[in-house]
Amino acid sequence: MLFENQQIDTNKLPKLEEVEYLPLLNNYKYLVMIQWTIFVLFLAGLFLGFHTIQEESLPFISILGFYSGLTVLYILRLFLIIKAFPLKGYSLRQHDIIFRTGLIIRKITSIPFNRIQHSEVRQSFLARLLKITRLKIYTAGGSTSDLSIHGLSPNEAARIKDFLSKTVASHE
Amino acid sequence: MSKFDFSTPRRQSPKGVVLYFVMATQKIVRAAWPILLIYFFKNESFSEKVRMYALIAVAVIVLIMIAHAIFTYLRFYFYVENDEFKLSKGYLKRVNLSIPLDRIQTINSKQNLFQQWLKVVSVEIDTAGSATKELKIVALDKATADALSDLLNTNKLEEAGQTTSEETWDEKKVILKLGFGDLIKVGISENHIKSSLFILAFVSGIIDQLKDYFTATYEDTAEQAKNFLFGSDAFVYFMLIFLILLIGLAFSMVLIFLRYYDLKFSREGNKFHLQSGLLNKKSVSIPFAKIQVVSWRTNPIRKLMDFVTLNLSQATSSIENKKQAIDIPGCSSKHLQTVQAEIFPTTTEQGWSTHHSHRNYALRLWAAFGLLPTAIALIFGWMHWQVIVVASVWFVLSIGIAYLAFRKRYFRISPELIENSSGSVGQTFSRMFNFKVQSLKYKQTIFQRRRNLATLKIYTAGGKVLTMPYINSDIAFELYNYLLYVVESRERKWM
């Protein structure tokens, strides 16, 4: 129990534990997988360049070790992305917005509407090809407290942003 | 005030030309000091011709700087018009700024060494908007600066006066004054290990920058240092540590005197006023409403002398401007109570509930800061007895520190306030109004999940984050729900 001396019944408050989360678009999963693939290929390319220009060639076993290690890590990463994806989700309640993420480290962040400074919709080049956008919500609490929901459809992101702008304006 | 007419555009004090010149010089010296150093010390190695060109280059730069100072001064105007404070500046790029008087949050004045010598002050105007950094006038004579702050302040008072009773405005109560002896005490109680490390880092940074220019000597010295480090006996180490700590103490003292000399902390109406500084004089006002978190730091030495370092974290208007937290050292427990009573007037000592972090927090801390570094040090340095000694001392010491860190990790909550405690040798308390929370984060690793633990983070507008690590996850959720409820159900302004 949070309070030894209850003034209000905290059990009757809206419960975070019982929130239903809306899923993100599947394309977001593919976006992350593509990004990691590019990164891993980049690393492999770097290593390839490194051991070909080396005058004394590296022993075959260490070259094999590097590539197989990288492959194992890559597959593990993809597996984690797929497993973690269903856990990601967001929820709009009457007074706040909530975002949940994380398989190994679960994180639930929420920002009350009356603490939002402003919000914006962003889209990277890859994301545009996959038709997904990112919604960023800023508070006065500094960059670590900002909320970023990636993997929304452009329509949904714009709709939420409009809604937030109106709500924020009504609080001022 | 009639002497000063701010309704027509006016310039700063003509001394501003000198000040702008000095500021430009500082900037150039700061950027080019390695080059200058080489020029002076290795002068002989350059030919006559090179030296002449260098002289011409310096002359040209000085001329440009003088022109820059004059133009900057001539093109800088400020005035008050239609209830707006206006400022225009710049000769290459023209900037016009205007801010409605009622959006002005605080007016701070500062005086560095040159400004003291020129008898001018700089005035910074902080607003609730975003473009704050630019509202700064660097060279006003004292009388004009006072008149301007008065004018801007009066305007604020009239507005705020409607909500607060009249009498409070005349009160000006000094809460704390630090004399010479107090500053010595404050200096002694600083963290000398931290200042020693800071000096070491600073010195090694300078050496790093210079090593390109003095390669030969650098490598020689590095070799000697290495031989010294691994070839000496215990007594030499002991003396070395003692010496470094002594330098750290001297450094803390100097820093304390520079920063807090002649410190005066007072209350005026519904804000605090702080002024201090030896070379750089600073005067800041802190409206109660802007304060987000009140923290105070203590350590065994401070406890012995009964004082804490108070820190007021203010809401920042711009994200980059993180320097808004204000330290007030040397506050006795009585001063602390006075300040708390001003900021949290309705607080009582009843209705608080305390929640501690789980002991796994100590375990995790120790694993990360005790076990892991020791293991790494032993793997790489087991052949040196010095490394073994340091590693085993740290191994034992870290157990104690982790335990202390766990003992001091707890939070207390009342229907109005939340107070977080953390620390190891020292201890820091942070207290804030529940409704001033900006956003919340619940975090749970898989290891925590098995034991039903979680970490909660509370973000505030001063940039401070209150962390409650390894608390029962049901409590974490309850706190989360409760704080959201408080924030969402109350329309009280957090700033």
XYZ file of C-alpha atoms in Angstrom:
667
model
C 0.000 0.000 0.000
C 1.331 3.379 -0.973
C -0.278 5.320 1.844
C -0.488 4.024 5.383
C -3.101 6.649 6.036
C -5.450 6.626 3.055
C -7.056 9.902 2.058
C -8.262 8.716 -1.276
C -8.680 5.115 -2.298
C -5.818 4.545 -4.707
C -7.511 1.309 -5.759
C -10.328 3.267 -7.336
C -8.002 5.330 -9.538
C -7.680 4.466 -13.233
C -5.201 1.622 -13.367
C -2.195 1.531 -15.611
C -2.024 -2.236 -15.174
C -5.373 -2.635 -16.913
C -4.769 -0.427 -19.932
C -5.448 -1.972 -23.335
C -2.752 -1.025 -25.798
C -3.204 -0.402 -29.513
C -0.607 -2.225 -31.613
C 1.855 -0.550 -33.950
C 1.862 -1.182 -37.689
C 3.623 -4.357 -38.792
C 5.761 -2.333 -41.166
C 7.546 -0.841 -38.171
C 8.870 -4.297 -37.331
C 10.193 -4.602 -40.872
C 11.720 -1.138 -40.674
C 13.729 -2.056 -37.588
C 14.775 -5.347 -39.179
C 15.922 -3.541 -42.338
C 17.858 -0.993 -40.262
C 19.659 -3.741 -38.371
C 20.370 -5.626 -41.593
C 21.973 -2.514 -43.079
C 24.012 -2.016 -39.902
C 25.224 -5.633 -39.830
C 26.103 -5.548 -43.538
C 28.026 -2.338 -42.878
C 29.992 -3.991 -40.070
C 30.694 -7.032 -42.228
C 31.860 -4.743 -45.039
C 34.177 -2.881 -42.682
C 35.712 -6.120 -41.493
C 36.057 -7.403 -45.056
C 37.889 -4.199 -46.011
C 40.050 -4.489 -42.921
C 41.269 -8.020 -43.458
C 41.811 -7.710 -47.201
C 44.079 -4.654 -46.979
C 45.991 -6.224 -44.100
C 49.436 -7.266 -45.371
C 49.699 -10.359 -43.268
C 46.384 -12.063 -43.766
C 44.480 -12.932 -40.623
C 44.195 -16.587 -39.671
C 41.188 -18.188 -41.305
C 39.764 -19.220 -37.957
C 39.422 -15.634 -36.696
C 37.780 -14.488 -39.937
C 35.324 -17.366 -39.667
C 34.846 -16.590 -35.980
C 33.976 -12.968 -36.681
C 31.440 -13.711 -39.390
C 29.755 -16.561 -37.553
C 29.620 -14.495 -34.362
C 28.077 -11.619 -36.261
C 25.545 -13.951 -37.867
C 24.531 -15.442 -34.538
C 24.101 -11.982 -32.990
C 22.142 -10.835 -36.031
C 19.748 -13.768 -35.849
C 19.325 -13.265 -32.103
C 18.563 -9.587 -32.703
C 15.930 -10.415 -35.333
C 14.382 -12.970 -33.012
C 14.190 -10.371 -30.220
C 12.655 -7.789 -32.568
C 9.940 -10.266 -33.568
C 9.292 -11.318 -29.959
C 9.261 -7.755 -28.636
C 7.035 -6.308 -31.315
C 3.658 -7.494 -29.964
C 4.523 -5.909 -26.610
C 4.877 -2.452 -28.094
C 1.763 -0.360 -28.022
C 0.198 2.947 -27.186
C -2.976 4.072 -25.563
C -4.887 7.328 -25.396
C -6.909 7.789 -22.251
C -9.111 10.665 -21.235
C -6.250 12.662 -19.727
C -3.012 11.104 -20.865
C -1.114 9.204 -23.512
C 0.771 6.017 -22.677
C 3.440 4.097 -24.554
C 4.678 0.640 -23.653
C 7.735 -1.102 -25.033
C 10.403 -3.674 -24.241
C 10.860 -7.413 -23.920
C 13.967 -7.527 -21.739
C 13.442 -4.133 -20.152
C 9.772 -3.247 -20.055
C 9.071 0.461 -20.092
C 5.777 2.269 -19.685
C 5.879 6.021 -20.213
C 2.962 8.374 -19.891
C 2.465 12.057 -20.352
C -0.632 13.840 -19.074
C -2.194 16.090 -21.725
C -1.846 19.137 -19.487
C 1.925 18.675 -19.408
C 2.496 18.464 -23.171
C 4.505 21.320 -24.654
C 4.072 20.378 -28.284
C 4.092 17.381 -30.593
C 5.361 16.668 -34.063
C 5.179 14.009 -36.741
C 8.404 12.809 -38.319
C 9.209 10.440 -41.144
C 12.561 9.141 -42.302
C 13.232 8.140 -45.896
C 12.909 4.424 -45.194
C 9.797 4.992 -43.129
C 8.206 6.896 -45.995
C 8.725 3.899 -48.283
C 7.032 1.697 -45.685
C 4.258 4.273 -45.106
C 4.807 4.678 -41.373
C 5.524 7.745 -39.260
C 6.834 8.653 -35.838
C 4.951 10.852 -33.382
C 7.097 12.798 -30.936
C 5.632 14.422 -27.851
C 7.616 16.987 -25.922
C 7.272 17.976 -22.268
C 9.144 20.503 -20.185
C 10.932 17.603 -18.515
C 13.833 17.489 -20.954
C 14.741 15.181 -23.780
C 14.854 11.993 -21.696
C 11.218 12.375 -20.770
C 9.937 12.902 -24.275
C 7.739 10.263 -25.788
C 8.342 8.883 -29.249
C 5.836 6.519 -30.824
C 7.214 5.005 -33.982
C 5.147 2.879 -36.310
C 1.919 4.801 -36.751
C 0.143 5.240 -40.060
C 0.461 8.826 -41.360
C -3.290 9.327 -40.882
C -3.322 8.059 -37.328
C -0.281 10.149 -36.364
C -1.816 13.305 -37.841
C -5.110 12.571 -36.107
C -3.456 12.141 -32.706
C -1.306 15.230 -33.242
C -4.383 17.336 -34.055
C -6.188 15.981 -31.047
C -3.214 16.727 -28.787
C -2.809 20.253 -30.175
C -6.454 20.999 -29.415
C -6.243 19.526 -25.943
C -3.010 21.361 -25.165
C -4.527 24.639 -26.355
C -7.563 24.124 -24.117
C -5.286 23.749 -21.084
C -3.638 27.120 -21.563
C 12.659 56.524 -11.929
C 11.658 59.593 -13.915
C 15.305 60.190 -14.655
C 15.255 57.211 -16.934
C 13.073 57.238 -19.960
C 12.882 53.823 -21.518
C 10.179 54.685 -24.017
C 12.650 55.822 -26.656
C 15.322 53.518 -28.022
C 18.529 53.899 -26.070
C 22.003 52.482 -26.213
C 23.990 50.822 -23.467
C 26.683 52.608 -21.555
C 29.490 53.751 -23.927
C 31.812 51.574 -21.878
C 30.126 48.742 -23.755
C 32.604 49.307 -26.586
C 35.473 48.307 -24.283
C 33.497 45.363 -22.991
C 32.687 44.068 -26.479
C 36.342 44.362 -27.375
C 37.364 42.388 -24.292
C 34.719 39.746 -25.003
C 35.963 39.324 -28.571
C 39.555 39.047 -27.328
C 38.553 36.401 -24.818
C 36.822 34.405 -27.529
C 39.866 34.488 -29.794
C 42.337 33.659 -27.044
C 40.184 30.780 -25.924
C 40.043 29.346 -29.431
C 43.669 29.946 -30.380
C 45.636 29.570 -27.156
C 47.808 26.632 -28.261
C 48.948 28.642 -31.293
C 49.678 31.687 -29.161
C 51.609 29.563 -26.686
C 53.808 28.165 -29.415
C 54.322 31.602 -30.846
C 55.582 32.959 -27.568
C 57.676 30.023 -26.416
C 59.150 28.879 -29.667
C 59.611 32.341 -31.072
C 63.238 31.811 -32.053
C 62.431 28.922 -34.333
C 60.488 31.140 -36.765
C 62.161 33.249 -39.416
C 62.099 37.038 -39.397
C 59.554 37.022 -42.230
C 57.103 34.720 -40.512
C 57.291 36.809 -37.379
C 56.484 39.965 -39.311
C 53.521 38.391 -41.038
C 52.241 37.178 -37.696
C 52.518 40.698 -36.318
C 50.572 42.120 -39.275
C 47.921 39.429 -38.874
C 47.531 40.280 -35.196
C 47.243 43.996 -36.000
C 44.557 43.344 -38.608
C 42.618 41.129 -36.215
C 42.788 43.773 -33.491
C 41.508 46.440 -35.890
C 38.637 44.199 -36.959
C 37.793 43.554 -33.320
C 37.736 47.263 -32.528
C 35.430 47.872 -35.474
C 33.279 44.949 -34.349
C 33.034 46.378 -30.830
C 32.052 49.837 -32.063
C 29.459 48.574 -34.540
C 27.965 46.162 -32.024
C 27.634 48.984 -29.527
C 26.173 51.482 -32.013
C 23.609 49.065 -33.360
C 22.325 47.877 -29.989
C 19.096 49.527 -28.810
C 16.515 48.658 -26.221
C 13.295 50.283 -25.140
C 9.829 49.671 -23.790
C 6.889 50.353 -26.046
C 3.216 49.343 -25.884
C 3.827 47.114 -22.866
C 6.537 45.276 -24.746
C 10.227 45.199 -24.088
C 12.078 45.611 -27.368
C 15.632 45.002 -28.308
C 17.390 45.395 -31.632
C 20.976 44.479 -32.336
C 23.518 43.316 -34.889
C 25.289 45.094 -37.716
C 25.706 42.271 -40.217
C 22.618 40.356 -39.232
C 19.926 42.524 -37.770
C 17.916 41.010 -34.920
C 14.737 42.538 -33.569
C 13.302 41.016 -30.442
C 10.230 41.965 -28.529
C 8.619 40.397 -25.518
C 5.379 41.364 -23.793
C 6.148 42.624 -20.298
C 3.750 40.178 -18.694
C 5.671 37.225 -20.107
C 8.883 38.234 -18.398
C 9.654 35.676 -15.721
C 12.757 36.875 -13.978
C 15.375 39.550 -14.391
C 18.884 38.510 -13.439
C 21.946 40.663 -13.308
C 25.560 39.562 -13.498
C 28.926 41.219 -13.223
C 32.217 39.645 -14.217
C 35.652 41.039 -13.410
C 35.796 43.405 -16.379
C 32.297 44.602 -15.782
C 33.161 45.308 -12.155
C 36.185 47.277 -13.295
C 34.125 49.208 -15.836
C 31.312 49.610 -13.293
C 28.675 48.144 -15.567
C 26.355 45.164 -15.127
C 24.705 42.784 -17.558
C 20.991 42.216 -17.337
C 19.409 39.000 -18.540
C 15.703 38.755 -19.069
C 14.171 35.323 -18.762
C 10.819 34.674 -20.357
C 8.307 31.884 -20.488
C 8.786 31.646 -24.232
C 11.641 29.935 -25.979
C 13.987 32.621 -27.390
C 15.503 33.513 -24.056
C 19.233 33.540 -24.524
C 19.205 36.593 -26.719
C 17.480 38.926 -24.286
C 20.682 40.059 -22.687
C 22.118 43.527 -22.264
C 25.774 43.338 -21.311
C 26.805 46.870 -20.399
C 24.469 49.038 -18.372
C 25.600 51.376 -15.655
C 24.266 50.331 -12.271
C 21.638 53.074 -11.978
C 20.126 52.326 -15.393
C 20.165 48.600 -14.709
C 18.331 49.091 -11.417
C 15.808 51.421 -13.024
C 15.194 48.944 -15.826
C 14.749 45.970 -13.470
C 12.447 48.107 -11.355
C 10.357 49.059 -14.348
C 10.095 45.478 -15.600
C 9.472 44.177 -12.104
C 6.797 46.750 -11.241
C 4.922 45.671 -14.267
C 4.962 42.107 -13.040
C 3.994 43.054 -9.535
C 0.928 44.947 -10.607
C -0.292 41.920 -12.393
C 0.512 39.352 -9.757
C -0.590 41.719 -6.994
C -4.197 40.963 -7.707
C -3.886 37.465 -6.398
C -1.661 38.072 -3.380
C -2.106 40.345 -0.439
C -0.450 43.748 -0.536
C 1.673 43.564 2.563
C 3.952 40.797 1.332
C 5.530 43.032 -1.267
C 7.283 45.309 1.148
C 8.891 42.552 3.112
C 12.492 41.859 2.366
C 13.831 39.202 4.629
C 17.435 38.073 4.618
C 17.499 34.329 5.155
C 21.187 33.543 4.889
C 24.473 35.408 4.692
C 27.813 33.657 4.369
C 30.880 35.214 5.996
C 34.527 34.275 5.663
C 34.367 31.560 8.317
C 31.262 30.009 6.793
C 32.959 29.783 3.428
C 35.944 28.013 4.977
C 33.567 25.498 6.544
C 31.750 25.001 3.258
C 35.078 24.528 1.485
C 36.220 21.866 3.955
C 33.001 19.915 3.525
C 33.257 19.655 -0.258
C 33.963 16.362 -1.964
C 37.745 16.566 -2.314
C 38.080 13.273 -4.095
C 35.824 14.651 -6.783
C 37.795 17.889 -7.116
C 41.071 15.935 -7.199
C 39.768 13.782 -10.017
C 38.517 16.895 -11.753
C 41.972 18.472 -11.583
C 43.621 15.287 -12.815
C 41.218 15.168 -15.751
C 41.780 18.845 -16.478
C 45.565 18.595 -16.347
C 45.645 15.480 -18.493
C 43.348 17.266 -20.956
C 45.789 20.147 -21.265
C 48.744 17.798 -21.621
C 46.820 15.935 -24.295
C 46.255 19.144 -26.233
C 49.875 20.191 -25.941
C 51.490 16.856 -26.685
C 51.313 17.401 -30.420
C 53.530 20.437 -30.093
C 56.040 19.035 -27.632
C 56.198 15.406 -28.701
C 59.693 14.600 -27.510
C 59.364 15.914 -23.964
C 55.902 14.415 -23.656
C 57.038 10.866 -24.363
C 59.984 11.288 -22.019
C 57.759 12.460 -19.214
C 55.203 9.739 -19.840
C 57.946 7.110 -19.612
C 59.252 8.605 -16.376
C 55.756 8.723 -14.911
C 55.230 5.072 -15.779
C 58.509 4.057 -14.184
C 57.628 6.063 -11.125
C 54.145 4.551 -10.823
C 55.277 0.940 -10.980
C 58.653 1.271 -9.326
C 57.955 3.021 -6.034
C 57.094 1.732 -2.600
C 53.984 2.168 -0.493
C 55.169 5.293 1.334
C 55.558 7.215 -1.919
C 52.027 6.245 -2.939
C 50.694 7.361 0.369
C 52.390 10.742 0.024
C 51.185 11.053 -3.559
C 47.563 10.438 -2.589
C 47.923 12.862 0.298
C 49.353 15.510 -2.022
C 46.600 15.069 -4.593
C 43.946 15.335 -1.883
C 45.622 18.476 -0.563
C 45.534 20.036 -4.017
C 41.895 18.968 -4.255
C 41.131 20.737 -0.968
C 42.877 23.918 -2.119
C 41.010 23.737 -5.398
C 37.622 23.340 -3.647
C 38.435 26.317 -1.428
C 39.304 28.557 -4.357
C 36.188 27.465 -6.207
C 33.950 28.071 -3.189
C 35.354 31.558 -2.646
C 35.039 32.476 -6.308
C 31.465 31.315 -6.470
C 29.982 32.107 -3.083
C 31.927 35.075 -1.769
C 29.606 37.578 -0.074
C 26.577 35.346 -0.554
C 23.231 36.833 0.394
C 20.049 34.824 0.161
C 16.832 36.631 0.885
C 13.107 36.604 0.296
C 11.321 39.438 -1.442
C 7.593 39.037 -1.814
C 6.925 35.735 -3.514
C 10.427 35.107 -4.691
C 13.899 34.385 -3.439
C 16.830 36.550 -4.271
C 20.393 35.294 -4.376
C 23.572 37.215 -4.927
C 27.160 36.024 -4.660
C 30.528 35.850 -6.363
C 34.031 37.222 -6.086
C 35.144 37.867 -9.649
C 31.855 37.108 -11.347
C 29.087 38.677 -9.339
C 25.723 37.170 -9.923
C 22.294 38.197 -8.803
C 19.333 35.960 -9.462
C 15.723 36.012 -8.487
C 13.747 32.808 -8.172
C 9.954 33.080 -8.016
C 8.444 30.381 -5.778
C 6.153 29.242 -8.553
C 9.068 28.427 -10.833
C 10.762 26.137 -8.344
C 10.215 22.527 -9.318
C 12.419 20.525 -6.983
C 14.057 21.508 -3.705
C 17.036 19.308 -2.880
C 19.596 19.380 -0.146
C 22.860 17.509 0.054
C 24.638 16.481 3.177
C 27.711 14.403 4.073
C 29.355 13.329 7.338
C 31.435 16.533 7.639
C 28.437 18.751 6.901
C 26.359 16.792 9.410
C 29.003 17.468 12.039
C 28.835 21.198 11.360
C 25.065 21.181 10.929
C 24.623 22.517 7.465
C 23.542 21.333 4.024
C 23.898 22.544 0.485
C 20.508 23.604 -0.759
C 19.637 23.338 -4.421
C 16.650 24.938 -6.098
C 15.800 23.540 -9.498
C 13.838 25.978 -11.623
C 11.637 25.394 -14.622
C 13.614 26.199 -17.725
C 12.118 28.028 -20.627
C 14.494 26.566 -23.169
C 15.770 23.033 -23.237
C 19.457 23.904 -23.744
C 19.479 26.263 -20.808
C 20.148 23.671 -18.129
C 22.051 25.946 -15.780
C 18.947 27.024 -13.934
C 19.599 24.935 -10.818
C 20.860 27.143 -8.039
C 23.146 25.986 -5.238
C 23.075 27.666 -1.848
C 25.760 26.159 0.410
C 26.056 26.526 4.143
C 22.358 26.347 5.044
C 21.794 25.237 8.617
C 18.815 23.023 9.428
C 17.004 26.147 10.600
C 17.593 27.920 7.276
C 16.411 24.815 5.475
C 13.209 24.829 7.490
C 12.599 28.499 6.725
C 13.048 27.937 2.995
C 10.832 24.853 3.049
C 8.130 26.725 4.913
C 8.145 29.388 2.187
C 8.005 26.964 -0.720
C 5.726 24.325 0.806
C 3.610 26.427 3.169
C 0.888 23.900 3.905
C 3.080 20.888 4.589
C 2.766 18.952 7.778
C 4.882 16.155 9.152
C 1.877 13.866 9.270
C 0.579 11.650 6.526
C 3.930 10.601 5.137
C 4.544 7.002 4.108
C 8.054 5.673 3.518
C 9.056 3.029 0.981
C 12.513 1.525 0.689
C 14.263 0.026 -2.292
C 14.687 -3.755 -2.257
C 18.025 -5.223 -1.153
C 18.615 -6.516 -4.682
C 19.407 -2.905 -5.485
C 22.519 -3.165 -3.293
C 23.446 -6.434 -4.991
C 23.138 -4.967 -8.462
C 25.117 -1.848 -7.492
C 27.863 -3.957 -6.029
C 28.004 -6.241 -9.052
C 28.315 -3.270 -11.401
C 30.688 -1.041 -9.416
C 32.497 -3.485 -7.111
C 32.701 -6.957 -8.577
C 33.043 -6.132 -12.261
C 35.823 -3.488 -12.017
C 37.752 -5.675 -9.557
C 37.508 -8.668 -11.864
C 38.629 -6.645 -14.877
C 41.507 -5.058 -12.953
C 42.714 -8.465 -11.744
C 42.501 -10.064 -15.164
C 44.662 -7.371 -16.724
C 46.882 -6.389 -13.822
C 47.422 -9.460 -11.615
C 51.183 -9.235 -12.218
C 51.486 -5.894 -10.392
C 51.145 -5.970 -6.603
C 49.904 -2.359 -6.663
C 46.899 -3.344 -8.751
C 46.125 -6.253 -6.436
C 46.208 -3.993 -3.370
C 43.972 -1.342 -4.929
C 41.580 -3.956 -6.308
C 41.162 -5.742 -2.989
C 40.710 -2.486 -1.090
C 38.044 -1.451 -3.584
C 36.447 -4.913 -3.439
C 35.882 -4.565 0.312
C 35.103 -0.849 0.221
C 32.492 -1.289 -2.501
C 30.536 -3.725 -0.316
C 30.185 -1.009 2.310
C 29.314 1.657 -0.227
C 26.694 -0.525 -1.912
C 25.145 -1.244 1.474
C 25.062 2.468 2.356
C 23.608 3.312 -1.042
C 20.855 0.772 -0.429
C 20.145 2.059 3.093
C 19.787 5.628 1.856
C 17.548 4.793 -1.088
C 13.954 5.435 -0.196
C 11.105 7.753 -0.971
C 8.413 9.301 1.177
C 5.037 10.408 -0.049
C 2.311 12.572 1.412
C -0.920 13.629 -0.307
C 0.867 16.828 -1.344
C 4.560 16.110 -1.649
C 7.023 13.480 -2.657
C 10.518 13.233 -1.220
C 13.274 11.058 -2.586
C 16.462 10.106 -0.781
C 19.663 8.791 -2.307
C 23.377 8.727 -1.636
C 26.137 6.555 -0.261
C 28.666 8.391 1.923
C 26.680 11.596 1.580
C 22.947 11.847 1.190
C 20.702 13.872 -1.087
C 17.065 14.626 -0.458
C 14.777 15.951 -3.194
C 11.341 17.210 -2.443
C 8.618 18.388 -4.797
C 4.917 18.997 -5.138
C 3.135 15.949 -6.537
C 1.309 18.078 -9.086
C 4.542 19.390 -10.608
C 5.355 16.019 -12.187
C 5.844 16.313 -15.942
C 5.898 12.699 -17.036
C 6.463 9.238 -15.618
C 8.319 6.114 -16.643
C 7.933 2.613 -15.265
C 10.846 0.303 -15.998
C 11.231 -3.390 -15.314
C 14.045 -5.697 -16.384
C 13.536 -9.458 -16.619
C 15.567 -9.900 -13.463
C 13.302 -7.485 -11.636
C 10.189 -9.183 -13.000
C 10.984 -12.443 -11.216
C 11.009 -10.656 -7.872
C 8.106 -8.351 -8.653
C 10.322 -5.256 -8.552
C 10.442 -2.182 -10.759
C 12.098 1.197 -11.155
C 10.052 4.368 -11.377
C 11.300 7.632 -12.844
C 9.650 10.980 -12.270
C 10.559 13.726 -14.711
C 10.347 17.377 -13.668
C 10.486 20.655 -15.544
C 13.798 21.633 -13.962
C 15.447 18.773 -15.789
C 15.806 16.808 -12.558
C 14.726 13.197 -12.544
C 13.620 11.496 -9.333
C 14.421 7.792 -9.559
C 12.984 5.115 -7.286
C 14.957 1.987 -8.122
C 14.004 -1.576 -7.203
C 10.760 -0.846 -5.434
C 7.876 -3.288 -5.224
C 6.173 -3.163 -8.603
C 2.675 -2.934 -7.078
C 3.805 0.149 -5.158
C 5.368 1.503 -8.339
C 2.067 1.126 -10.193
C 0.105 2.612 -7.323
C 2.426 5.608 -7.181
C 2.241 5.957 -10.949
C -1.544 5.899 -10.940
C -1.731 8.279 -8.019
C 0.656 10.861 -9.477
C -1.146 10.775 -12.824
C -4.407 11.302 -11.003
C -3.020 14.270 -9.078
C -1.565 15.892 -12.182
C -4.680 15.331 -14.245
C -7.279 16.263 -11.679
C -5.718 19.520 -10.528
C -5.434 22.513 -12.787
C -2.748 24.163 -10.706
C -0.039 25.883 -12.678
C 3.301 24.149 -12.386
C 5.098 27.317 -13.408
